Coordinates of C-alpha atoms and ligand atoms in Angstrom, one line a residue:
M14 CA -229.0 -61.2 -95.5
S15 CA -228.1 -62.8 -98.8
A16 CA -227.0 -61.3 -102.1
S17 CA -229.5 -61.2 -105.0
P18 CA -228.4 -63.1 -108.0
A19 CA -229.6 -60.1 -110.0
I20 CA -226.7 -57.9 -108.9
S21 CA -223.1 -59.1 -108.9
P22 CA -220.9 -57.4 -106.3
T23 CA -218.3 -56.7 -108.9
Q24 CA -220.7 -55.5 -111.6
Q25 CA -220.0 -51.8 -112.0
S26 CA -221.8 -49.0 -113.7
T27 CA -221.1 -45.4 -113.6
T28 CA -223.9 -44.6 -115.9
T29 CA -226.3 -42.0 -114.4
R30 CA -229.6 -43.9 -114.4
H31 CA -233.0 -42.5 -113.6
D32 CA -235.1 -45.6 -113.7
W33 CA -234.2 -47.4 -110.4
Q34 CA -236.7 -50.0 -109.2
L35 CA -237.5 -50.9 -105.6
D36 CA -236.4 -54.6 -106.0
E37 CA -232.9 -53.7 -107.3
V38 CA -232.3 -51.1 -104.6
Q39 CA -233.4 -53.5 -101.9
A40 CA -231.0 -56.1 -103.5
L41 CA -228.2 -53.5 -103.1
Y42 CA -229.0 -53.0 -99.5
A43 CA -229.1 -56.7 -99.0
L44 CA -225.6 -57.4 -100.4
P45 CA -223.0 -58.7 -98.0
F46 CA -221.5 -55.6 -96.4
N47 CA -218.0 -56.2 -97.9
D48 CA -219.5 -56.6 -101.4
L49 CA -221.6 -53.5 -101.1
I50 CA -218.7 -51.3 -99.8
F51 CA -216.4 -52.7 -102.6
K52 CA -219.0 -51.9 -105.2
A53 CA -219.6 -48.4 -103.9
Q54 CA -215.9 -47.7 -103.5
T55 CA -215.1 -48.9 -107.0
I56 CA -217.8 -46.6 -108.5
H57 CA -216.6 -43.8 -106.3
R58 CA -213.0 -44.1 -107.6
E59 CA -214.3 -44.1 -111.2
N60 CA -215.8 -40.7 -110.6
F61 CA -213.9 -38.9 -107.9
D62 CA -210.5 -38.6 -106.2
P63 CA -211.1 -41.1 -103.4
N64 CA -209.1 -39.1 -100.8
E65 CA -210.7 -35.8 -101.4
I66 CA -213.6 -34.4 -99.4
Q67 CA -215.6 -31.3 -100.3
V68 CA -216.1 -29.1 -97.2
S69 CA -219.2 -27.0 -96.7
S70 CA -220.0 -24.8 -93.7
L71 CA -223.6 -24.1 -92.6
L72 CA -224.9 -21.0 -90.8
S73 CA -228.4 -20.4 -89.5
I74 CA -229.2 -16.9 -90.8
K75 CA -232.7 -16.9 -89.3
T76 CA -233.5 -19.2 -86.5
G77 CA -236.7 -20.7 -85.0
S78 CA -240.3 -19.6 -85.0
C79 CA -241.0 -21.7 -88.1
S80 CA -244.6 -22.4 -88.9
E81 CA -243.9 -25.9 -90.3
D82 CA -244.2 -29.0 -88.1
C83 CA -241.2 -31.2 -89.2
G84 CA -241.1 -33.7 -86.4
Y85 CA -237.3 -33.7 -86.1
C86 CA -236.8 -29.9 -85.9
P87 CA -236.3 -27.8 -82.9
Q88 CA -236.9 -24.7 -85.0
S89 CA -240.6 -25.4 -85.4
A90 CA -242.7 -22.9 -83.4
R91 CA -245.0 -25.8 -82.4
Y92 CA -242.4 -27.6 -80.2
D93 CA -241.1 -26.8 -76.8
S94 CA -237.4 -27.0 -77.4
D95 CA -235.0 -24.6 -75.6
L96 CA -234.1 -22.8 -78.8
T97 CA -234.0 -19.0 -78.8
P98 CA -235.5 -17.6 -82.0
E99 CA -233.4 -15.1 -83.9
A100 CA -234.5 -12.7 -86.7
L101 CA -232.7 -12.6 -90.1
M102 CA -229.0 -11.8 -89.5
P103 CA -227.5 -8.6 -90.7
V104 CA -225.5 -9.1 -93.9
D105 CA -222.2 -8.1 -92.3
V106 CA -222.5 -10.7 -89.6
V107 CA -223.1 -13.4 -92.2
L108 CA -220.1 -12.3 -94.2
K109 CA -217.8 -12.4 -91.1
A110 CA -219.0 -16.0 -90.5
A111 CA -218.3 -16.9 -94.1
Q112 CA -214.8 -15.4 -94.0
K113 CA -214.1 -17.5 -90.9
A114 CA -215.4 -20.6 -92.6
K115 CA -213.2 -19.9 -95.6
E116 CA -210.1 -19.6 -93.3
Q117 CA -211.0 -23.0 -91.8
G118 CA -211.0 -24.6 -95.2
A119 CA -214.7 -24.5 -96.4
S120 CA -215.2 -24.1 -100.1
R121 CA -219.0 -23.7 -99.9
F122 CA -221.0 -21.5 -97.5
C123 CA -224.5 -22.6 -96.8
M124 CA -227.1 -20.3 -95.3
G125 CA -230.3 -21.7 -93.7
A126 CA -233.4 -19.8 -92.8
A127 CA -236.3 -21.3 -90.8
W128 CA -239.1 -20.3 -93.1
R129 CA -242.0 -22.1 -94.7
Q130 CA -241.5 -19.8 -97.6
P131 CA -239.6 -16.5 -97.8
K132 CA -241.2 -13.1 -98.6
D133 CA -239.8 -11.3 -101.7
R134 CA -238.1 -8.7 -99.4
D135 CA -236.3 -11.5 -97.6
I136 CA -235.0 -12.7 -100.9
E137 CA -233.4 -9.3 -101.5
R138 CA -231.5 -9.6 -98.2
V139 CA -230.4 -13.1 -99.0
V140 CA -229.2 -12.0 -102.5
E141 CA -227.0 -9.5 -100.7
M142 CA -225.5 -12.3 -98.6
V143 CA -225.0 -14.5 -101.6
Q144 CA -223.2 -11.7 -103.5
G145 CA -221.0 -11.0 -100.5
V146 CA -220.0 -14.6 -99.9
K147 CA -219.3 -15.1 -103.6
A148 CA -217.0 -12.0 -103.5
L149 CA -215.0 -14.0 -100.9
G150 CA -214.4 -16.7 -103.5
M151 CA -216.7 -19.3 -102.0
E152 CA -219.6 -21.3 -103.5
T153 CA -223.0 -20.4 -102.1
C154 CA -226.0 -22.4 -101.0
V155 CA -229.2 -21.4 -99.3
T156 CA -232.1 -23.2 -97.9
L157 CA -235.2 -21.0 -97.4
G158 CA -238.2 -23.3 -97.8
M159 CA -240.6 -23.2 -100.7
L160 CA -240.0 -20.8 -103.5
T161 CA -241.9 -19.2 -106.3
D162 CA -240.7 -18.9 -109.9
T163 CA -239.9 -15.2 -109.4
Q164 CA -237.8 -16.0 -106.3
T165 CA -235.8 -18.7 -108.0
A166 CA -235.2 -16.4 -110.9
R167 CA -234.0 -13.6 -108.6
L168 CA -231.7 -16.0 -106.7
K169 CA -230.2 -17.2 -109.9
E170 CA -229.7 -13.7 -111.1
G171 CA -228.1 -12.9 -107.8
G172 CA -225.5 -15.6 -108.4
L173 CA -226.7 -18.4 -106.2
D174 CA -224.9 -21.7 -106.9
Y175 CA -226.9 -24.2 -104.9
Y176 CA -230.3 -24.5 -103.3
N177 CA -230.9 -27.0 -100.6
H178 CA -234.3 -28.6 -100.3
N179 CA -234.5 -32.1 -98.8
L180 CA -237.1 -34.7 -99.5
D181 CA -236.4 -36.0 -96.0
T182 CA -237.9 -39.5 -96.4
S183 CA -240.1 -41.6 -98.7
E184 CA -243.4 -40.2 -99.9
D185 CA -245.2 -42.9 -98.0
Y186 CA -243.7 -42.0 -94.7
Y187 CA -243.7 -38.2 -95.2
S188 CA -247.0 -37.5 -93.5
E189 CA -245.7 -39.3 -90.3
I190 CA -243.0 -36.6 -90.1
I191 CA -244.5 -33.4 -91.6
T192 CA -248.2 -32.5 -92.1
T193 CA -247.9 -28.8 -93.0
R194 CA -246.8 -29.4 -96.6
T195 CA -246.9 -32.3 -99.1
Y196 CA -244.2 -34.3 -100.8
Q197 CA -245.4 -32.7 -104.1
D198 CA -244.8 -29.2 -102.6
R199 CA -241.1 -30.3 -102.2
L200 CA -240.9 -31.7 -105.7
D201 CA -242.4 -28.6 -107.1
T202 CA -239.8 -26.3 -105.5
L203 CA -237.0 -28.7 -106.6
A204 CA -238.4 -28.4 -110.2
R205 CA -238.5 -24.6 -110.0
V206 CA -234.9 -24.5 -108.7
R207 CA -233.7 -26.7 -111.6
E208 CA -235.7 -24.7 -114.1
A209 CA -234.0 -21.6 -112.9
G210 CA -230.6 -23.2 -113.6
I211 CA -229.5 -23.4 -109.9
N212 CA -227.7 -26.6 -108.7
V213 CA -229.7 -28.8 -106.4
C214 CA -228.7 -30.0 -103.0
C215 CA -231.3 -32.6 -101.9
G216 CA -231.2 -35.6 -99.6
G217 CA -232.9 -36.9 -96.5
I218 CA -232.8 -38.1 -92.9
V219 CA -232.6 -41.7 -91.8
G220 CA -233.2 -43.0 -88.3
M221 CA -236.7 -41.4 -88.0
G222 CA -238.4 -44.7 -87.5
E223 CA -238.8 -45.3 -91.2
S224 CA -238.7 -48.8 -92.7
D225 CA -236.1 -50.4 -95.0
V226 CA -238.5 -49.8 -97.9
D227 CA -238.8 -46.1 -97.0
R228 CA -235.1 -45.7 -97.1
S229 CA -234.9 -47.4 -100.5
K230 CA -237.8 -45.3 -101.8
L231 CA -236.2 -42.1 -100.7
L232 CA -233.1 -42.9 -102.7
I233 CA -235.2 -43.9 -105.7
E234 CA -237.0 -40.5 -105.5
L235 CA -233.6 -38.7 -105.5
A236 CA -232.0 -40.9 -108.2
N237 CA -235.0 -40.9 -110.5
L238 CA -235.3 -37.1 -110.5
P239 CA -234.8 -35.8 -114.1
K240 CA -231.2 -34.9 -113.0
H241 CA -229.4 -36.2 -110.0
P242 CA -228.9 -33.6 -107.2
E243 CA -225.4 -32.4 -107.4
S244 CA -225.2 -32.7 -103.6
V245 CA -227.0 -35.4 -101.6
P246 CA -226.9 -34.8 -97.9
V247 CA -227.5 -38.0 -95.9
N248 CA -228.5 -37.1 -92.3
M249 CA -228.8 -39.3 -89.3
L250 CA -231.6 -38.0 -87.1
V251 CA -230.3 -35.9 -84.2
Q252 CA -232.8 -36.4 -81.4
V253 CA -233.7 -33.1 -79.8
E254 CA -235.6 -32.7 -76.5
G255 CA -239.1 -31.3 -77.1
T256 CA -239.4 -32.6 -80.7
P257 CA -241.9 -35.4 -81.5
L258 CA -239.1 -37.7 -82.8
M259 CA -237.2 -37.6 -79.4
G260 CA -237.0 -41.2 -78.2
T261 CA -237.1 -42.8 -81.7
E262 CA -235.4 -46.1 -81.7
A263 CA -231.8 -45.6 -82.8
L264 CA -230.9 -46.8 -86.3
D265 CA -228.2 -49.5 -86.6
P266 CA -225.1 -47.6 -87.7
L267 CA -224.3 -50.2 -90.3
I268 CA -227.7 -49.4 -92.0
F269 CA -226.6 -45.8 -92.1
I270 CA -223.3 -46.8 -93.8
R271 CA -225.2 -49.0 -96.2
T272 CA -227.4 -46.1 -97.1
I273 CA -224.3 -44.0 -98.0
A274 CA -223.0 -46.9 -100.2
V275 CA -226.3 -47.4 -102.0
A276 CA -226.6 -43.6 -102.5
R277 CA -223.1 -43.6 -104.0
I278 CA -224.0 -46.5 -106.4
M279 CA -227.3 -44.9 -107.5
M280 CA -225.9 -41.4 -107.9
P281 CA -222.3 -42.0 -108.9
K282 CA -221.4 -38.4 -109.8
S283 CA -223.1 -36.6 -107.0
R284 CA -221.4 -35.4 -103.9
V285 CA -222.8 -37.6 -101.1
R286 CA -222.6 -35.5 -97.9
L287 CA -222.3 -36.8 -94.4
S288 CA -224.5 -34.2 -92.7
A289 CA -226.4 -34.0 -89.4
G290 CA -225.6 -36.7 -86.8
R291 CA -221.8 -36.7 -87.3
N292 CA -221.3 -35.6 -83.8
N293 CA -222.7 -38.9 -82.5
M294 CA -220.6 -41.0 -84.9
S295 CA -217.2 -42.4 -84.0
D296 CA -214.2 -41.6 -86.1
E297 CA -214.3 -45.2 -87.3
M298 CA -217.9 -45.0 -88.4
Q299 CA -217.1 -41.8 -90.3
A300 CA -214.1 -43.6 -91.9
L301 CA -216.4 -46.3 -93.1
C302 CA -218.8 -43.7 -94.5
F303 CA -216.0 -42.2 -96.5
L304 CA -215.0 -45.7 -97.7
A305 CA -218.7 -46.2 -98.7
G306 CA -218.6 -43.1 -100.9
A307 CA -219.3 -40.1 -98.8
N308 CA -217.2 -37.2 -100.1
S309 CA -218.5 -34.1 -98.5
I310 CA -219.1 -32.9 -95.0
F311 CA -220.3 -30.0 -93.0
Y312 CA -217.4 -28.4 -91.1
G313 CA -218.0 -26.0 -88.2
D314 CA -219.0 -26.4 -84.6
K315 CA -222.7 -25.9 -85.2
L316 CA -225.1 -27.4 -87.8
L317 CA -227.9 -24.8 -87.9
T318 CA -228.9 -25.4 -84.2
T319 CA -227.4 -28.8 -83.3
D320 CA -223.8 -29.6 -82.4
N321 CA -221.3 -30.7 -85.0
P322 CA -217.7 -32.0 -84.4
M323 CA -215.1 -29.3 -83.7
T324 CA -213.2 -28.3 -86.7
S325 CA -209.9 -29.2 -85.0
H326 CA -211.2 -32.7 -84.5
D327 CA -212.2 -32.9 -88.2
S328 CA -208.8 -31.7 -89.3
R329 CA -207.1 -34.3 -87.2
L330 CA -209.4 -37.0 -88.6
F331 CA -208.6 -35.9 -92.1
E332 CA -204.9 -36.2 -91.2
R333 CA -205.3 -39.6 -89.7
L334 CA -207.2 -40.9 -92.8
G335 CA -204.9 -39.1 -95.4
L336 CA -207.9 -37.1 -96.7
H337 CA -207.7 -33.7 -98.1
S338 CA -210.3 -31.0 -98.6
G339 CA -211.0 -29.5 -102.0
G340 CA -213.1 -29.9 -105.0
S341 CA -216.5 -28.5 -105.7
S342 CA -219.7 -29.6 -107.3
Y343 CA -220.4 -32.6 -109.3
A344 CA -218.0 -35.1 -110.9
N345 CA -217.4 -34.3 -114.6
D346 CA -219.8 -36.1 -117.0
Ligands
LIG412 S1 -237.0 -28.3 -90.9 FE1 -237.1 -26.2 -91.8 S2 -239.3 -26.1 -92.5 FE2 -239.2 -27.8 -91.0 S3 -239.7 -26.9 -89.0 FE3 -237.4 -26.8 -89.2 S4 -236.9 -24.9 -90.1 FE4 -239.1 -25.2 -90.4

């Protein structure tokens, strides 16, 4: 790979742009690795404490039996994974889990429900959970599928801080992964969440067999939203037996790290989160991701339904790297 003359490795910009073009994103990806990491780390330092990692914890509050067909997901009712479906959890069980996450150092508690879209009565239960978690002094995030305007307004009124809704991949590749909803459905929900004044957590998954161009286009979709998502989870596909994406050719870990770096450069003030797939990453790979600008992780032994590194291992890794947890939200403008 060779560097494009259009982008100098030392040329920095912390301006939040919303007009990224494919050729310049591909030029970033094509930079020599050291130049790309240097550029990303420099921008990172201009916007964040470079040794601070925001820690979120994620709980599945309603598991499985989902009517959607996301090709990576064992929670889809269409696939034969060995997942046991569970109804919406009682509020007190959720709050106990949140308390435990707080004691382990999480500042944000994320609750995920496997729905295509929630019913209004479900929203009331979720609002109770949000209010209970906020009373513990934690930030709240939920991911519930597609929402109506009334539902986003109710969640905002209930005090919700963040809504997670991932774009997953490029618009071009989307129908290879999901056929039960459109890219536009996703964008519409994201717009409703913004309109309601809720912070946005939105990212994607790499390693699903997408092309280099798809990865660039996903980042362009995210960075060219009217406002950058405050949190940008970058997931590495976790291959689960029984799902259609089981057996997909593994992505070169260096391309994953490049994706983190390019995301950091394009969305300089967003929290870039190392999300699913961390259990399959070495400590050294995670260290490179932090160097490339990742500054958020999910903590806890489970990520919805797939395994995540043990919290004790993460604490030890933080110690070895001199990282500390803390911080919330977005860098200051
Ligand atoms: S990713 Fe979410 S919407 Fe898609 S099948 Fe899984 S639970 Fe359902």
